[in-house]
Structure formats: C-alpha cells, structure tokens
Coordinates of C-alpha atoms and ligand atoms in Angstrom, one line a residue:
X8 CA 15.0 11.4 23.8
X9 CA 13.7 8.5 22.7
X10 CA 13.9 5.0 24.0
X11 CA 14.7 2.0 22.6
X12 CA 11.1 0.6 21.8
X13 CA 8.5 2.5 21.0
X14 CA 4.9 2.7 22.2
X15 CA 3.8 -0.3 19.3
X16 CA 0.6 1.2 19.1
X17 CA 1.8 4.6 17.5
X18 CA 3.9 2.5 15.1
X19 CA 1.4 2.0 12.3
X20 CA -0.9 4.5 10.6
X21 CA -3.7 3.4 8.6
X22 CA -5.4 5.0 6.2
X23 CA -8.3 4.5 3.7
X24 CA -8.4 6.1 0.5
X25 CA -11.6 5.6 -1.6
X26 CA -11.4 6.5 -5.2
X27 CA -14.0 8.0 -7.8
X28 CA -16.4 6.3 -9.4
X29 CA -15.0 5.2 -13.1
X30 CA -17.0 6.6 -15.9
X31 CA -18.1 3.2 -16.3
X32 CA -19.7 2.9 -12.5
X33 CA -21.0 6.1 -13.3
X34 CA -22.8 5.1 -16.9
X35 CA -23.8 1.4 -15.2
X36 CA -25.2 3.9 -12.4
X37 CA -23.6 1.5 -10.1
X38 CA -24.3 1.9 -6.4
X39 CA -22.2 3.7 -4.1
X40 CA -21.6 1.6 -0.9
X41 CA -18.9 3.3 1.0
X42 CA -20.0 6.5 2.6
X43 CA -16.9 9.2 4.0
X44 CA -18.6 10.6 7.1
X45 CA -15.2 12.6 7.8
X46 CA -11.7 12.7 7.7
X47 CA -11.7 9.5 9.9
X48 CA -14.9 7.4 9.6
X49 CA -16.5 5.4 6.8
X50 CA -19.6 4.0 6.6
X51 CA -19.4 0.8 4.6
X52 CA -22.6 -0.6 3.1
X53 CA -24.8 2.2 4.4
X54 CA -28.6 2.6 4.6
X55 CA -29.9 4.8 2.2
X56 CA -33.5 6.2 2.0
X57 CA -35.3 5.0 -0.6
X58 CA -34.3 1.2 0.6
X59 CA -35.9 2.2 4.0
X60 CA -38.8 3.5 1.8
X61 CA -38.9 0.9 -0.1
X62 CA -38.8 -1.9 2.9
X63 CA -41.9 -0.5 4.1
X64 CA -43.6 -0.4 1.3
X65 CA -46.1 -3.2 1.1
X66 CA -46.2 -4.1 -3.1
X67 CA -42.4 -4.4 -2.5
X68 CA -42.6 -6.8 0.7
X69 CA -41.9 -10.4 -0.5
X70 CA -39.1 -9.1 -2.5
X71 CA -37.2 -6.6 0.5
X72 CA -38.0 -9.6 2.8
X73 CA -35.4 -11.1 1.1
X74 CA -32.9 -8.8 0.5
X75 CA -29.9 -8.7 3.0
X76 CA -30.1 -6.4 5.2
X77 CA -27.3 -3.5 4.7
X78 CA -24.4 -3.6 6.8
X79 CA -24.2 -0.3 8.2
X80 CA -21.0 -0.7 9.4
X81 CA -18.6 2.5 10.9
X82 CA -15.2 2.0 10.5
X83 CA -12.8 4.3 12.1
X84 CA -8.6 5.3 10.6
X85 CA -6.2 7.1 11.3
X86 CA -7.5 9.2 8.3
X87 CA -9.9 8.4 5.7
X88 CA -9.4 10.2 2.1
X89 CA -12.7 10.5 0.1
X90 CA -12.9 10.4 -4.3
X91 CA -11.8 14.4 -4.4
X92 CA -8.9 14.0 -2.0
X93 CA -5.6 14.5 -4.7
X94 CA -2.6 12.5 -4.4
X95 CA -0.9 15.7 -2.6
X96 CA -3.7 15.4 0.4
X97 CA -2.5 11.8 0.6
X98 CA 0.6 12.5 0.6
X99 CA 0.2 14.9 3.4
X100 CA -1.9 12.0 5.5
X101 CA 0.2 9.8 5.1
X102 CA 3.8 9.2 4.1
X103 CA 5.0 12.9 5.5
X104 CA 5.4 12.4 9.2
X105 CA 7.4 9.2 8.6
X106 CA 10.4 11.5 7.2
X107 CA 11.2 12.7 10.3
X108 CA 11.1 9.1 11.8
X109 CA 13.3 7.7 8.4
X110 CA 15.9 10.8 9.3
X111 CA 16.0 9.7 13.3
X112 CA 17.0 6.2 11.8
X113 CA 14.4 4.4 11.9
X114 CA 13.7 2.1 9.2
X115 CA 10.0 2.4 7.5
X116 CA 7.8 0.9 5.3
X117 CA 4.9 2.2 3.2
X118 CA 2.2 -0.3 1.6
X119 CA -0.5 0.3 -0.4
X120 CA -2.9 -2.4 0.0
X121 CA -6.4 -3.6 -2.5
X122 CA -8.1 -4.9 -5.5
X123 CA -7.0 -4.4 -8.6
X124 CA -8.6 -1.3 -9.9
X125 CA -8.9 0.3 -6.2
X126 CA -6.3 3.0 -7.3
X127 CA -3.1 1.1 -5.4
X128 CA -1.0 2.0 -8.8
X129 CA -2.6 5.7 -8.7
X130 CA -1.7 6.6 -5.5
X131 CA 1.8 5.5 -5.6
X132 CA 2.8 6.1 -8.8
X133 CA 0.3 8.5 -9.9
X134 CA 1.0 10.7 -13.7
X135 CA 3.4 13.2 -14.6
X136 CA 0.4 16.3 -14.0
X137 CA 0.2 14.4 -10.8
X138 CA 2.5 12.7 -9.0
X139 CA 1.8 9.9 -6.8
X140 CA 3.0 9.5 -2.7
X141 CA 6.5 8.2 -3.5
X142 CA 7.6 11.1 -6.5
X143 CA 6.5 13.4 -3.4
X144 CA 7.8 11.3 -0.4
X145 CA 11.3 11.2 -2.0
X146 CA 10.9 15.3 -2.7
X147 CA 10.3 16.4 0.8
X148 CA 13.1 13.9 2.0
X149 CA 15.2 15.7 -0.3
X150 CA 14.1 18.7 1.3
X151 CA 14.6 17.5 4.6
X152 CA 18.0 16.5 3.9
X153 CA 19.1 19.7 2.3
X154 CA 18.0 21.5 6.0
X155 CA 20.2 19.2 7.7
X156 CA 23.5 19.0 5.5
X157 CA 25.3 21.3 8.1
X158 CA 25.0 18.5 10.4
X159 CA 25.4 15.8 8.5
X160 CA 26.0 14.0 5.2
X161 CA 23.7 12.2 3.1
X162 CA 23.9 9.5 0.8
X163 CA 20.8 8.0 -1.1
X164 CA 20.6 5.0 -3.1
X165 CA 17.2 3.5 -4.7
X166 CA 16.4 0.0 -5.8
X167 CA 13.1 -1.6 -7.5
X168 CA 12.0 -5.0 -7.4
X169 CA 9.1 -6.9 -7.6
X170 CA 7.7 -10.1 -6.1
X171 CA 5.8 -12.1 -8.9
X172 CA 4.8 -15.7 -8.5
X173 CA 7.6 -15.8 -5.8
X174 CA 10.3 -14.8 -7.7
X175 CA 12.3 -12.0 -7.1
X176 CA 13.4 -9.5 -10.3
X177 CA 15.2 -6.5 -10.6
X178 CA 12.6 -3.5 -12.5
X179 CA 15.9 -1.0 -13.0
X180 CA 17.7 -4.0 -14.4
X181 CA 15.1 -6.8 -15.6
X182 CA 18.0 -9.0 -17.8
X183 CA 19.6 -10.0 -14.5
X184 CA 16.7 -12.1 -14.2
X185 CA 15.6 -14.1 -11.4
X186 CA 17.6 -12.8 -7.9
X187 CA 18.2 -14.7 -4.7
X188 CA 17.4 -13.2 -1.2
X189 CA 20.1 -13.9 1.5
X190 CA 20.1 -13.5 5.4
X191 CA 22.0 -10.7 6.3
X192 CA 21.8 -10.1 9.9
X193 CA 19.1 -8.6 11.0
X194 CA 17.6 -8.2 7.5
X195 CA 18.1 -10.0 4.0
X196 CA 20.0 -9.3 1.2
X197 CA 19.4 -9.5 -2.5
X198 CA 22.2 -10.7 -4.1
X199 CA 22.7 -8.6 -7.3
X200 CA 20.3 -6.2 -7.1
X201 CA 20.9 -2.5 -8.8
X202 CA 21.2 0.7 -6.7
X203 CA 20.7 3.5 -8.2
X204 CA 22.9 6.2 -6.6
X205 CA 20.2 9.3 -6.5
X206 CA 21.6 13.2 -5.7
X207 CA 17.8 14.9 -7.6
X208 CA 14.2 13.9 -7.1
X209 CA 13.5 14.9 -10.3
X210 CA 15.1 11.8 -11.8
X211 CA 12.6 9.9 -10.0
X212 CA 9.4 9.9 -11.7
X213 CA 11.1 8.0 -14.8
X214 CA 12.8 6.0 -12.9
X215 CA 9.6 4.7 -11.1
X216 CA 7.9 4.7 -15.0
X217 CA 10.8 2.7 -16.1
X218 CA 11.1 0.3 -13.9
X219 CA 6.4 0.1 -13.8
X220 CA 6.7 -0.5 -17.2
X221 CA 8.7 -3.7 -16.6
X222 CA 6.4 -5.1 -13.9
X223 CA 4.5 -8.7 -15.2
X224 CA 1.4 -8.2 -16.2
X225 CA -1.2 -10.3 -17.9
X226 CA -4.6 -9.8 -18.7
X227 CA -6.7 -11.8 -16.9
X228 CA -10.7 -12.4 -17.2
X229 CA -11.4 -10.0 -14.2
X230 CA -9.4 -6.9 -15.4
X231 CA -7.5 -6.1 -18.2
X232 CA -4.6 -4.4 -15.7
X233 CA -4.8 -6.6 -12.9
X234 CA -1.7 -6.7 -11.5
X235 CA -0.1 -10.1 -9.9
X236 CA 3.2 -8.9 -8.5
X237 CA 4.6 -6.4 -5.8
X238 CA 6.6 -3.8 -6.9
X239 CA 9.0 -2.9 -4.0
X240 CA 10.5 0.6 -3.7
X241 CA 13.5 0.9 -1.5
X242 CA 15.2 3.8 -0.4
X243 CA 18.7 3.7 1.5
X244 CA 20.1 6.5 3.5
X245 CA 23.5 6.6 4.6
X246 CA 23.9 9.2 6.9
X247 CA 27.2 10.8 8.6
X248 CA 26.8 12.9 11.7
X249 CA 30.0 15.1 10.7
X250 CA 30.6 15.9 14.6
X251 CA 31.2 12.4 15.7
X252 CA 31.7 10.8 12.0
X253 CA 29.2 8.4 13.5
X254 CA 27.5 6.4 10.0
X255 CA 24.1 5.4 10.2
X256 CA 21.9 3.1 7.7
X257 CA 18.5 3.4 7.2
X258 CA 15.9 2.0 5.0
X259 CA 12.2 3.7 3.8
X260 CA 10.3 0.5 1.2
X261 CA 7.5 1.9 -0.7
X262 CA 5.5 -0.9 -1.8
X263 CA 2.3 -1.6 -4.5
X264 CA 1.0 -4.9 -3.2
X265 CA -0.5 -7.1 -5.8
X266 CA -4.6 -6.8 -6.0
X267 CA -5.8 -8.6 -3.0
X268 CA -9.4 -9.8 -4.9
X269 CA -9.4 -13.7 -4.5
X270 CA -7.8 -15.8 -7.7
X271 CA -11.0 -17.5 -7.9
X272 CA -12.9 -14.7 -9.0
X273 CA -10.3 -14.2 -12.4
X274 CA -11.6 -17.3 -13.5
X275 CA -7.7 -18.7 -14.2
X276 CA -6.8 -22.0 -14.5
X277 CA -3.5 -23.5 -15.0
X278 CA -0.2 -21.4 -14.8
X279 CA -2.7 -18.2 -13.6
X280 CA -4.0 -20.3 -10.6
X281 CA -1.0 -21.0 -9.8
X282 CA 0.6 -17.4 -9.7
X283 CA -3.1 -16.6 -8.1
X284 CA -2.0 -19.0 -5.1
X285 CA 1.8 -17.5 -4.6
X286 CA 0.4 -13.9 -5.3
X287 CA -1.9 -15.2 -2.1
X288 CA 0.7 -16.7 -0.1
X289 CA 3.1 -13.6 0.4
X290 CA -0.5 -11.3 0.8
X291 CA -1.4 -13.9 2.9
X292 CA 2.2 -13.9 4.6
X293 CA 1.8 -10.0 5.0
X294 CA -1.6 -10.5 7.0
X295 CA -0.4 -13.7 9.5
X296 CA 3.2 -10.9 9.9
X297 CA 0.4 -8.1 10.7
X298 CA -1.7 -10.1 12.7
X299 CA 1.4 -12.0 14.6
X300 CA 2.5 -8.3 15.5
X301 CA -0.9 -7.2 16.4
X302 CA -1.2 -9.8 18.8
X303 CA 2.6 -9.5 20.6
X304 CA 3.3 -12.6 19.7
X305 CA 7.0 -13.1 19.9
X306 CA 7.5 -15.1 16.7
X307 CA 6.2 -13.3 13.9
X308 CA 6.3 -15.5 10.6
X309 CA 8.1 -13.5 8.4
X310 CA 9.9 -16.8 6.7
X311 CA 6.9 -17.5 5.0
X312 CA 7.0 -15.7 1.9
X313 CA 9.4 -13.6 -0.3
X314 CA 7.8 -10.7 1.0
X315 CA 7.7 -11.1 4.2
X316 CA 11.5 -11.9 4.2
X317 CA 12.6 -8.7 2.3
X318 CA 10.5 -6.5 4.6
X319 CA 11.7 -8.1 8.2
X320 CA 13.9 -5.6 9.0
X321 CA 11.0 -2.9 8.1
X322 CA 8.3 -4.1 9.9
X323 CA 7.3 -4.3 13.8
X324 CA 9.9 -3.3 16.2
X325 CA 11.2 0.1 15.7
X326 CA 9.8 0.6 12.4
X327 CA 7.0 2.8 11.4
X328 CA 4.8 1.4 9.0
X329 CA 2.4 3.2 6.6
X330 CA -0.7 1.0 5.6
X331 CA -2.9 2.6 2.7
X332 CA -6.3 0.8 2.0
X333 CA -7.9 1.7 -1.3
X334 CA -11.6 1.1 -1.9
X335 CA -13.3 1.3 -5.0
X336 CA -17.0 2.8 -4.0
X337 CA -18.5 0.4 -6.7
X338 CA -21.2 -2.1 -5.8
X339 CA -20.0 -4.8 -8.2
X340 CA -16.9 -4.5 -6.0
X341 CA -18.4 -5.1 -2.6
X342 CA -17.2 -8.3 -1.2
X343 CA -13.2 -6.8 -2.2
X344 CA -14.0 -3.5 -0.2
X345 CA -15.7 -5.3 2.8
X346 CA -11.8 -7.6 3.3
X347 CA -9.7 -4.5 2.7
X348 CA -11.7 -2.3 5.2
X349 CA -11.3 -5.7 7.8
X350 CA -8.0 -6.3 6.9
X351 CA -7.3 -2.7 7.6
X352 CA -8.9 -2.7 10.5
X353 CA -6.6 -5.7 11.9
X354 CA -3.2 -3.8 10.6
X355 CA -4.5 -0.7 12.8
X356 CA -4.4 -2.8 15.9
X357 CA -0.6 -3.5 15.5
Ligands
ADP430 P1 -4.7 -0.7 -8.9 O1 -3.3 -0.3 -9.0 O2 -5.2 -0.8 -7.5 O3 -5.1 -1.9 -9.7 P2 -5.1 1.7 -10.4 O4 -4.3 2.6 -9.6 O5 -4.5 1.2 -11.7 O6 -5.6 0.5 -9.5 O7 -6.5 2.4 -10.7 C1 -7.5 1.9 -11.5 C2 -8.1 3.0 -12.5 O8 -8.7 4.0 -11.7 C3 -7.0 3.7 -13.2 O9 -7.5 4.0 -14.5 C4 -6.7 4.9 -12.4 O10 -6.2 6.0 -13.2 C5 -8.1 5.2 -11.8 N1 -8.0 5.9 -10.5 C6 -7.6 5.2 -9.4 N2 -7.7 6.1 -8.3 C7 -8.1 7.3 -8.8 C8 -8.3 8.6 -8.2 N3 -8.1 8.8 -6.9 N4 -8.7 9.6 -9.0 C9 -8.9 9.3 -10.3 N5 -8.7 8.2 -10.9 C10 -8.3 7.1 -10.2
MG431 MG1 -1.7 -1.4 -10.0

C-alpha cells in the first residue's frame, strides 16, 4: 500500500499542448517556431533549411550576420500534444490517471498555464461538439464512481470562482460579490461560496458556460479576449467506505490561469496596469510555490497571493498536480512561448 509521502518527483505531470495556427497566422504566413518531434519533445525555435541556405549565401551575408542565431532548443514533457491532438487525446494525457489518485484521497489540482490566445480556455472548457478536459474529467469520475458504489458512497459538490485583480467572486453566484478566504486548517475556506450539489455530468457543460460567461473580461490593446482572472474549478468528494462508515474528503481544482504575457506588452495604463500587476503577483505567486517545492524547501510561500492560498491544500505534499502549457506556434508570439516552455520546464522539476 502506499506510504504516507510520495516519491515528489512522480507528483507532477507536465504537459505541452501546442495549438493550430489561427487563420490569421496562416494568411500573415506567420512562421512556425515550435517544432513537435514526438509525443514528448519539442523543438523550440528550430533551424529550418532555407535560413541555413540562406546564412551561406554570400548577397545575403551582412544582413544573416546579424540575425540571431536560432535557438534550437529540445525540451522534453511528460507528453507533448501537437495542433491535431483533440481535446479527448488531452484528456487522455493528462487529467485521466489523476482519477484514480482523486478516488485514493488524494487531493489534486489541474492548471492550465499561457498567453492569452494559447488555447488555455479551449482546452478546458472547450465547445459543446467538443468538450474540453474538465466536461470529460468529471465524466470518467462519474464513471469511476458508479464502479465503486458497492463499496462505497459518493457525494459530489462543485464550486466556481475566479481570482481577478485579487479579489475573490463566486461565477455560479456573481451577486454575492466580493468573498473572503479564511484559514481552515490545513486549507482555507471561502466564506459564502456556492456548491453546487452535482448527481449527472451532463449538467456540467452549462454549468462551466454559465459561470465562463460571468468571468471579467475587458478588451485590452493586445487581444480582444485576453483574459485577466483565474477561473477556479473545484470538485469535492465525500466518500463513505460502507464497511467501516469511515468518511473521507477530497478535493480535484481545475484551474484556467490568467494569460501569463507580461502587462507591459497590453499597452494599459491606469486601473489595467494595475490589475496587470495583481494578475502578476498570484502567477508570480504560483511560480515562487512551484519553484519553493521544486527546490524542497521547507517553507513554500503560499501566503503570497489569493491563489496560492486557495490552492495550499492542493499543491506539493500528497497532491498530484497536473500542469498544462499551451503554446501558440506563431512567431509574433515568441518571447510568450520561450517563458511558458521555461516555466514548464521548472514545474517538471517539482
Ligand atoms: P486562451 O484561453 O489561452 O486565451 P483560447 O482558448 O481562448 O486561448 O484560444 C484562442 C483561440 O484559439 C480561440 O479562438 C480558440 O477557439 C482557438 N484555439 C485554441 N486552441 C485550439 C485548438 N487546439 N484547436 C483549434 N482552435 C484552438
Ligand atoms: Mg481563456
């Protein structure tokens, strides 16, 4: 059976998913500069042919001379999803073999990390003809469930809530307005939150459109549907062993982590900068947590942010965590791909 503390190392899986090109990319005939060598390596900023050809070429000399030199970089995941991989083939890299860890008790948590536009939203949430990794995370834990109800019973209860600009809201029930965290324990509370007492999957879909639908968002120079807040998904599991009446609580968080492009680059002054800063500080929060447990340290920082605090109990330790990186394959996107593929890299090491 299993011990008290697990191997840290098998704790987190990390894994890259690189959308399509937009049609826009594709009309701009925008440069590709994430290669998917296979089902766990990317090459970021590859060498490609012509650039070799053209290097040696002599007319074009002066000018190569000073273009940087590619990258070339290999990075290496847990498992790397290319632009045809579906939301299904995700879901089967990614978020399935936690189930079985959620069922044994263990709390876990699930982020989906990037740039606005990287397809964070798309592989969460996904459309009705295609349902994103939580729809089909909650489905197979239903399914799971229903093999086990000889042995024990179940009860499931989901909340939403996002993080914007530090400030906590309720997405099932946005008039309650701003919501306080408390410590509880080992974990944190927040006071007056909605649960949504689920028996059915198939409720779920509108309940996650619902409660996207009342997520902030404001256009900003950058992108049209950037995206400034967190939207956290949490799933509580009460289960009964019916032998022993022994009760157990256990918590799965799904969550879409604001774009992680830098607030300079939205051009924002004023009350945007400033929501550009807090949207930093719980990202930034999430990274010192990720690289405090990648390190061993003993005090991992999770005070530091709204975030951080609401995810303490669901992160490190016991917990498995899920870390998805998406990529846009884009040139004009470069610089946001090259910090996501590091700052995957880092979360790998946990
Ligand atoms: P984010 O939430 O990271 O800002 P979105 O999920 O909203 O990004 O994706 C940006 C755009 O790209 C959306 O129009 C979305 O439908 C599209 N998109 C993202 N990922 C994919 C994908 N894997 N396949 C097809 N379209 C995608
Ligand atoms: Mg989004």
């Amino acid at each position: 059976s299993r011990g008290p503390v697990r191997r840290s190392s098998a704790n987190v899986k990390v894994v890259v998913r690189v959308r399509p090109l937009s049609q826009r990319e594709t009309e701009n005939n925008s440069r590709v500069i994430v290669d998917v060598v296979d089902d766990k390596m990317i090459v970021f900023d590859p060498k490609r042919e012509e650039e070799t050809f053209f290097f040696h070429g002599s007319k074009q000399k002066g000018r190569d001379m000073l273009k940087k030199q590619n990258k070339n970089t290999q990075y290496l995941f847990d498992c790397v999803f290319g632009p045809q991989a579906n939301n299904e083939n995700v879901f089967e890299g990614s978020t399935k073999s936690i189930i079985n860890s959620v069922l044994d008790g263990f709390n876990c948590s699930v982020f989906v990390y990037g740039a606005t536009g990287a397809g964070k939203t798309f592989t969460m949430l996904g459309t009705h003809e295609n349902p994103g990794i939580t729809f089909r995370t909650m489905v197979e834990l239903f399914a799971q469930m229903e093999s086990q109800k000889h042995d024990k019973d179940f009860e499931i209860g989901v909340s939403y809530l996002e993080v914007y600009n530090e400030t906590v809201k309720d997405l099932l029930n946005p008039s309650s307005g701003a919501l306080f965290l408390r410590e509880d324990g080992a974990g944190v509370v927040v006071a007056g939150l909605k649960m949504e007492r689920i028996s059915d999957p198939n409720r779920m879909f509108e309940l996650l459109e619902h409660g996207n639908q009342n997520r902030s968002q404001h256009p900003t120079d950058a992108n049209a549907e950037s995206s400034r807040s967190h939207a956290v998904f949490q799933v509580y599991i009460r289960m009964k062993t019916k032998s022993t009446a022994q009760t157990k609580m256990v918590k799965l968080s799904m969550i879409d982590l604001a774009g992680s492009e830098r607030g300079a680059a939205t051009g924002g002054a004023g009350v945007r900068f400033k929501e550009g800063s807090n949207i930093n500080k719980s990202l930034l929060a999430l990274g010192n947590c990720i690289n405090a447990l990648a390190d061993g340290q003993r005090h991992i920082p999770y005070r530091d942010s709204k975030l951080t605090r609401l995810l303490k109990d669901s992160l490190g330790g016991n917990c498995q965590t899920v870390m998805i990186a998406n990529i846009s394959p884009a040139h004009p996107t470069i610089e946001d791909t090259h910090n996501t593929l590091k700052y995957a890299t880092r979360a790998k090491s946990i």
